[in-house]
Amino acid sequence: MVRVGVIGATGYSGIEAVKIVAGHPKAELSYVTSTKEVGTPLAHVYPGLHRLGLTYEAFDPDFAKSKADVFLLCLPHGQAAAFAAVLLDEAHKVVDLSADLRLPADTYEEWYGMAHPQPELLASAVYGLPELNGDSVANASLVANPGCYPTGASLALAPAVAKGLIDLETIVIDSKSGVSGAGKTPTAATHFCQVNDSITAYNVGEHRHTPEIERVLTEISGEEVTVSFTPHLAPMNRGILTNAYASLAKDVTTAQVIDIYKSYYQAAPFVVVLDEGRFPSTADTVGSNDCQIGLLVDERTDRLVAISAIDNLIKGAAGQAVQNVNLMYGLGESAGLELLGRTV
Amino acid sequence: MVRVGVIGATGYSGIEAVKIVAGHPKAELSYVTSTKEVGTPLAHVYPGLHRLGLTYEAFDPDFAKSKADVFLLCLPHGQAAAFAAVLLDEAHKVVDLSADLRLPADTYEEWYGMAHPQPELLASAVYGLPELNGDSVANASLVANPGCYPTGASLALAPAVAKGLIDLETIVIDSKSGVSGAGKTPTAATHFCQVNDSITAYNVGEHRHTPEIERVLTEISGEEVTVSFTPHLAPMNRGILTNAYASLAKDVTTAQVIDIYKSYYQAAPFVVVLDEGRFPSTADTVGSNDCQIGLLVDERTDRLVAISAIDNLIKGAAGQAVQNVNLMYGLGESAGLELLGRTV
Amino acid sequence: MVRVGVIGATGYSGIEAVKIVAGHPKAELSYVTSTKEVGTPLAHVYPGLHRLGLTYEAFDPDFAKSKADVFLLCLPHGQAAAFAAVLLDEAHKVVDLSADLRLPADTYEEWYGMAHPQPELLASAVYGLPELNGDSVANASLVANPGCYPTGASLALAPAVAKGLIDLETIVIDSKSGVSGAGKTPTAATHFCQVNDSITAYNVGEHRHTPEIERVLTEISGEEVTVSFTPHLAPMNRGILTNAYASLAKDVTTAQVIDIYKSYYQAAPFVVVLDEGRFPSTADTVGSNDCQIGLLVDERTDRLVAISAIDNLIKGAAGQAVQNVNLMYGLGESAGLELLGRTV
Amino acid sequence: MVRVGVIGATGYSGIEAVKIVAGHPKAELSYVTSTKEVGTPLAHVYPGLHRLGLTYEAFDPDFAKSKADVFLLCLPHGQAAAFAAVLLDEAHKVVDLSADLRLPADTYEEWYGMAHPQPELLASAVYGLPELNGDSVANASLVANPGCYPTGASLALAPAVAKGLIDLETIVIDSKSGVSGAGKTPTAATHFCQVNDSITAYNVGEHRHTPEIERVLTEISGEEVTVSFTPHLAPMNRGILTNAYASLAKDVTTAQVIDIYKSYYQAAPFVVVLDEGRFPSTADTVGSNDCQIGLLVDERTDRLVAISAIDNLIKGAAGQAVQNVNLMYGLGESAGLELLGRTV
């Protein structure tokens, strides 16, 4: 059993990690920390978890290392990297769910508006999108877990980019996210009365996940890719629907594109390429580690429409982190992650 | 492994039964039927379930008996009892999730407005609320699975009634249910625009679960109990919150009542009696087989307020059915049911 | 034209007052203040109000008095009374939407946990529930606008209490409110992910509106009335549904009770007593100043069930405040308030 | 007073027309019909409208003509045109809210899969998007009221197309609609449990509003325009948010684009061009006849992002119909339409 510590388990990603690890057949949830809730039973913060019988512990590096083999850092960007620096050693591995290790230092500084907290870690950090670079993850000790939007967008576009199906200068990405993506801290933007029964775009043209998406697509294509990315806040708790639009560079049919995608994701246990005419609802993936993708070649406009759905907290965060742990420790990519999507 | 057949798995309770049985360590999901969707992959109706790889089969009694040991009947009332009559034999057991076997024939006819379809089955049918009559369930071949409202209301009131804490003539029950309780068939009442952002009472003074609640409380107390019961449709998919109010017959404090409840449910793995000052949200129980109960002695009015939350599709339907199967086959009451409640 | 100043127009009640007064044929919206948003266009806080072209002003007592004849105080309890004391004079009237002037000083101190801020105002403050004491309101200079729950509960019960239909010791009130009732300040309890798709009771047995309800019913009956009151937070923006239960003291039918209610509210332009078999949804009243009431005599239990629906921000706050202004200035009770309820 | 008849007032657009006309200072709601609800009080179908005191009448052409001057046809496509043919004469005008008169007969047949019901009407039908062709509307007797998506998309793009700001071959439109756009008839797709807490695209690449959008943009530009259009169903009752993306054909800044838009819509009372950095929520427009537009020149990608919000039932249907009536009868474009958007 791999012993897993969840560092920062009061937030939405952290608590999702707790749930997944607690149900994992080959991993043990051995250490669960919080800054604000030290000594509080998890069930007082999340009453649905009473069955776990856990209490939040304080973070202490030495104690942490004695308790766990691998750490999932569910902390704000800017703070997480320092924990990674402290915890990482020969005997311990780290998956950082924050943005700290996903981008080159200069890009990080440009988009996050702060100096990179631990630039020396970047060289060894592997970007943990297993469908694209699972082999690197398997050999990594330090994994930068992808952002929620980049996960949905990258998986929607990767095969099309890799196979040269689309004109890379024409990519438009329009994503709709549930409110849990905005975090647990109450703000005017997450007040129920503000969000309920309404939809809005935010951070138009300047969302921090933009360079992360571009970096993934650039690495696949070998060319510099720039994308238009617009996120939205939709009145739902979880889930991201991402529509990616791009002009076709090849003459292909919907059926052919679907074949290409299915082939590309043949070994990917969590990507579901839907049959022609089918498109996902976010609900279909909520609660699961799946990414469902629907595809259309719009012959009227010679454009590809690729629509992906994920649960932002699972495939977009904690589930993908566990998927990375599975690869890092050879537990089987799907171990503990064969979760079903929402039915009602 | 006990082989379980889910009869009628297109509706909300049926598909929940499918999910739970599919994850059960000691039961095998061996037969899944539908009337309308024969030959359709479950994943076409519920895309989140693609991982199960199942296809709806037609119902055939002989084939059914060859495929499964026990059947969960997820069928409309009026239809289910006939299936029970056909399937029940020395080698096969049945849990009926419909209302057909919950009430005496005359009460059934009065409240459901139709002749009882199989009155000869009633003598052998055991009412399957395990917290109250688990021993009878363990010896039963035919179980009438309780209604969703009666589950929440009975568990909220049972200890108070059993221990003589309340005046039985003063019970008022006010329940708020998610929309899945109204079934999957689209109606004017379940149209999104009708339900969203609004709440309404329905079937005031005449809901069919009323006599079922009264029957349970009458059996516990030994006296004829009549209750006022008002259900509501709330803008949420799942969950029932039930407030039970009654005048106190004994001089007790909140702390004492909580102790009495905890003691009464000591051996019940799915009832969570909350500490003083805590009351449940439906979300805390959604996804789990739990019933969470908050309690208050209102000293100003000498009244007990007991508030229970359940997931109407799990503890109020499919989860309780599996709990009954566990008891009927000695699988351990909690097997396959240690599900966590919603966190987000 | 009566000139109306809305003091504290950034919150939900205040902005609703702004909208109503702005559309009033006999009143002029002459002064709109905010503490935090001085100099900010209303349209920056509430973009749907751009058509009004207004900007928040700072509060200044002398300037205020020069600008308006009557003030609607949309301020937190504990703060509002001091504004009333300053603004009230021979030439100016005040409607206080806070709780400050609704209760005797000792009751206020007991339930609100603080010394009463201006006890000397209490003698002249008229409780502004126009359906019960419109005549007093008409002669008042200082009106305590009722709380949202007390409005729904009092209107549901007033005729039954006044006509001796019910046993006053048996009253149970169960209310379900939209989230705007909790105010605009973001809190853990109003975070979208906390409220969405769930329902919960709060302040069980100790909500501050309890003594206000009791005071109204006590004044109607002439006897000391104590009630059990349980509020809930439902996943909706606006609206309160209140179920009132009480044992019958007289032998009446549903039809008779409906007649009694219709007769009692004959001159009340905003109370809609529904025909037998009909019960309100909160949506039916949202956007309007109406209180819709459905009634049932449950003959099985000899209990009256009265269910009222209101918009908590209109009939439960700003609409009622304008109704009071209408009476205080003889503008016609319905002026500016003939608003339609929600259809979709 | 212009006498207005609403033909088909049980559906969502029809009832919205009823509400708007009922509050119109220069129009009289003189005739309200239904097929299914003849003789039923409107308040039985929409209890929030009790104050109107109306009852559904049967449709009879001669009687209709005696009762009203202009008719708003709120009927399904395929049926509406026949009513227009019957009602239109020297003394009567018609605004058809269905799709019947919006497209050339061949395009209609291609996208709606049926022969055009009244092709002879097409020559005289004016497309009623007042911001683009208000003059033609003013002289029309027969107006084809635009679809909801085309209204939001056309207003978002019209200035950019008219002023040559964008490359017409690069237009991608991604819209998110509330559920009322799917109509009042209960279907699997509009069941609360299907829609709630989820988002999904539908009719990808084949929605019938596509050719309507293309027709408008083609007329503005004088060139054949083809667009990618993807609609979504979001968990909300009302509102459409439309994101339009296109590559820039000119070197402009966000500030310049905003100026161009403000100038273009200078005389349009219902288009609100937001200041730089502001983008609309659908809620801001719900309840109003407004179209709010936020704009960004994304310099990283040389693309224009134009985001519009409307209430699909008002500016996208009934409000726009009344706006057209106002123009047809010279009542003042804004008469009866100065409605405020949602605040909570």
PDB file of N, CA, C and O in Angstrom, chain D residues 172-192:
ATOM      1  N   VAL D 172     -17.216  32.381 -35.190  1.00  0.00           N
ATOM      2  CA  VAL D 172     -17.658  31.255 -34.370  1.00  0.00           C
ATOM      3  C   VAL D 172     -18.583  31.817 -33.295  1.00  0.00           C
ATOM      4  O   VAL D 172     -18.229  32.788 -32.615  1.00  0.00           O
ATOM      5  N   ILE D 173     -19.752  31.209 -33.158  1.00  0.00           N
ATOM      6  CA  ILE D 173     -20.751  31.698 -32.205  1.00  0.00           C
ATOM      7  C   ILE D 173     -21.101  30.570 -31.242  1.00  0.00           C
ATOM      8  O   ILE D 173     -21.503  29.487 -31.664  1.00  0.00           O
ATOM      9  N   ASP D 174     -20.964  30.851 -29.960  1.00  0.00           N
ATOM     10  CA  ASP D 174     -21.210  29.851 -28.917  1.00  0.00           C
ATOM     11  C   ASP D 174     -22.223  30.452 -27.955  1.00  0.00           C
ATOM     12  O   ASP D 174     -21.923  31.415 -27.255  1.00  0.00           O
ATOM     13  N   SER D 175     -23.425  29.881 -27.929  1.00  0.00           N
ATOM     14  CA  SER D 175     -24.514  30.462 -27.137  1.00  0.00           C
ATOM     15  C   SER D 175     -24.961  29.510 -26.028  1.00  0.00           C
ATOM     16  O   SER D 175     -24.955  28.295 -26.201  1.00  0.00           O
ATOM     17  N   LYS D 176     -25.374  30.108 -24.915  1.00  0.00           N
ATOM     18  CA  LYS D 176     -25.850  29.341 -23.765  1.00  0.00           C
ATOM     19  C   LYS D 176     -27.236  29.856 -23.402  1.00  0.00           C
ATOM     20  O   LYS D 176     -27.377  31.011 -23.042  1.00  0.00           O
ATOM     21  N   SER D 177     -28.217  28.982 -23.470  1.00  0.00           N
ATOM     22  CA  SER D 177     -29.604  29.420 -23.275  1.00  0.00           C
ATOM     23  C   SER D 177     -30.224  28.810 -22.040  1.00  0.00           C
ATOM     24  O   SER D 177     -29.939  27.676 -21.670  1.00  0.00           O
ATOM     25  N   GLY D 178     -31.147  29.541 -21.439  1.00  0.00           N
ATOM     26  CA  GLY D 178     -32.020  28.990 -20.420  1.00  0.00           C
ATOM     27  C   GLY D 178     -33.019  28.023 -21.029  1.00  0.00           C
ATOM     28  O   GLY D 178     -33.221  27.990 -22.252  1.00  0.00           O
ATOM     29  N   VAL D 179     -33.678  27.275 -20.160  1.00  0.00           N
ATOM     30  CA  VAL D 179     -34.501  26.153 -20.612  1.00  0.00           C
ATOM     31  C   VAL D 179     -35.828  26.598 -21.209  1.00  0.00           C
ATOM     32  O   VAL D 179     -36.439  25.875 -22.001  1.00  0.00           O
ATOM     33  N   SER D 180     -36.283  27.791 -20.874  1.00  0.00           N
ATOM     34  CA  SER D 180     -37.567  28.229 -21.438  1.00  0.00           C
ATOM     35  C   SER D 180     -37.498  28.300 -22.956  1.00  0.00           C
ATOM     36  O   SER D 180     -38.527  28.189 -23.629  1.00  0.00           O
ATOM     37  N   GLY D 181     -36.303  28.452 -23.514  1.00  0.00           N
ATOM     38  CA  GLY D 181     -36.158  28.442 -24.964  1.00  0.00           C
ATOM     39  C   GLY D 181     -36.588  27.139 -25.602  1.00  0.00           C
ATOM     40  O   GLY D 181     -36.904  27.093 -26.797  1.00  0.00           O
ATOM     41  N   ALA D 182     -36.610  26.073 -24.803  1.00  0.00           N
ATOM     42  CA  ALA D 182     -37.034  24.769 -25.340  1.00  0.00           C
ATOM     43  C   ALA D 182     -38.535  24.571 -25.280  1.00  0.00           C
ATOM     44  O   ALA D 182     -39.036  23.514 -25.667  1.00  0.00           O
ATOM     45  N   GLY D 183     -39.253  25.580 -24.809  1.00  0.00           N
ATOM     46  CA  GLY D 183     -40.709  25.482 -24.799  1.00  0.00           C
ATOM     47  C   GLY D 183     -41.253  24.862 -23.542  1.00  0.00           C
ATOM     48  O   GLY D 183     -40.529  24.332 -22.707  1.00  0.00           O
ATOM     49  N   LYS D 184     -42.582  24.939 -23.439  1.00  0.00           N
ATOM     50  CA  LYS D 184     -43.243  24.532 -22.203  1.00  0.00           C
ATOM     51  C   LYS D 184     -43.641  23.056 -22.186  1.00  0.00           C
ATOM     52  O   LYS D 184     -43.950  22.506 -21.127  1.00  0.00           O
ATOM     53  N   THR D 185     -43.656  22.430 -23.338  1.00  0.00           N
ATOM     54  CA  THR D 185     -44.035  21.023 -23.376  1.00  0.00           C
ATOM     55  C   THR D 185     -42.991  20.181 -22.653  1.00  0.00           C
ATOM     56  O   THR D 185     -41.811  20.270 -22.947  1.00  0.00           O
ATOM     57  N   PRO D 186     -43.418  19.365 -21.708  1.00  0.00           N
ATOM     58  CA  PRO D 186     -42.442  18.553 -20.967  1.00  0.00           C
ATOM     59  C   PRO D 186     -41.799  17.507 -21.877  1.00  0.00           C
ATOM     60  O   PRO D 186     -42.494  16.803 -22.616  1.00  0.00           O
ATOM     61  N   THR D 187     -40.492  17.423 -21.852  1.00  0.00           N
ATOM     62  CA  THR D 187     -39.753  16.415 -22.614  1.00  0.00           C
ATOM     63  C   THR D 187     -38.640  15.868 -21.732  1.00  0.00           C
ATOM     64  O   THR D 187     -38.335  16.444 -20.679  1.00  0.00           O
ATOM     65  N   ALA D 188     -38.035  14.791 -22.193  1.00  0.00           N
ATOM     66  CA  ALA D 188     -36.894  14.238 -21.444  1.00  0.00           C
ATOM     67  C   ALA D 188     -35.810  15.298 -21.286  1.00  0.00           C
ATOM     68  O   ALA D 188     -35.159  15.392 -20.245  1.00  0.00           O
ATOM     69  N   ALA D 189     -35.632  16.110 -22.330  1.00  0.00           N
ATOM     70  CA  ALA D 189     -34.547  17.105 -22.300  1.00  0.00           C
ATOM     71  C   ALA D 189     -34.822  18.264 -21.355  1.00  0.00           C
ATOM     72  O   ALA D 189     -33.889  18.960 -20.964  1.00  0.00           O
ATOM     73  N   THR D 190     -36.083  18.487 -21.013  1.00  0.00           N
ATOM     74  CA  THR D 190     -36.393  19.601 -20.109  1.00  0.00           C
ATOM     75  C   THR D 190     -36.789  19.137 -18.707  1.00  0.00           C
ATOM     76  O   THR D 190     -37.208  19.945 -17.878  1.00  0.00           O
ATOM     77  N   HIS D 191     -36.689  17.850 -18.442  1.00  0.00           N
ATOM     78  CA  HIS D 191     -36.952  17.336 -17.091  1.00  0.00           C
ATOM     79  C   HIS D 191     -35.943  17.977 -16.134  1.00  0.00           C
ATOM     80  O   HIS D 191     -34.757  18.044 -16.434  1.00  0.00           O
ATOM     81  N   PHE D 192     -36.439  18.406 -15.003  1.00  0.00           N
ATOM     82  CA  PHE D 192     -35.558  19.098 -14.061  1.00  0.00           C
ATOM     83  C   PHE D 192     -34.279  18.316 -13.775  1.00  0.00           C
ATOM     84  O   PHE D 192     -33.171  18.876 -13.780  1.00  0.00           O
TER      85      PHE D 192
END
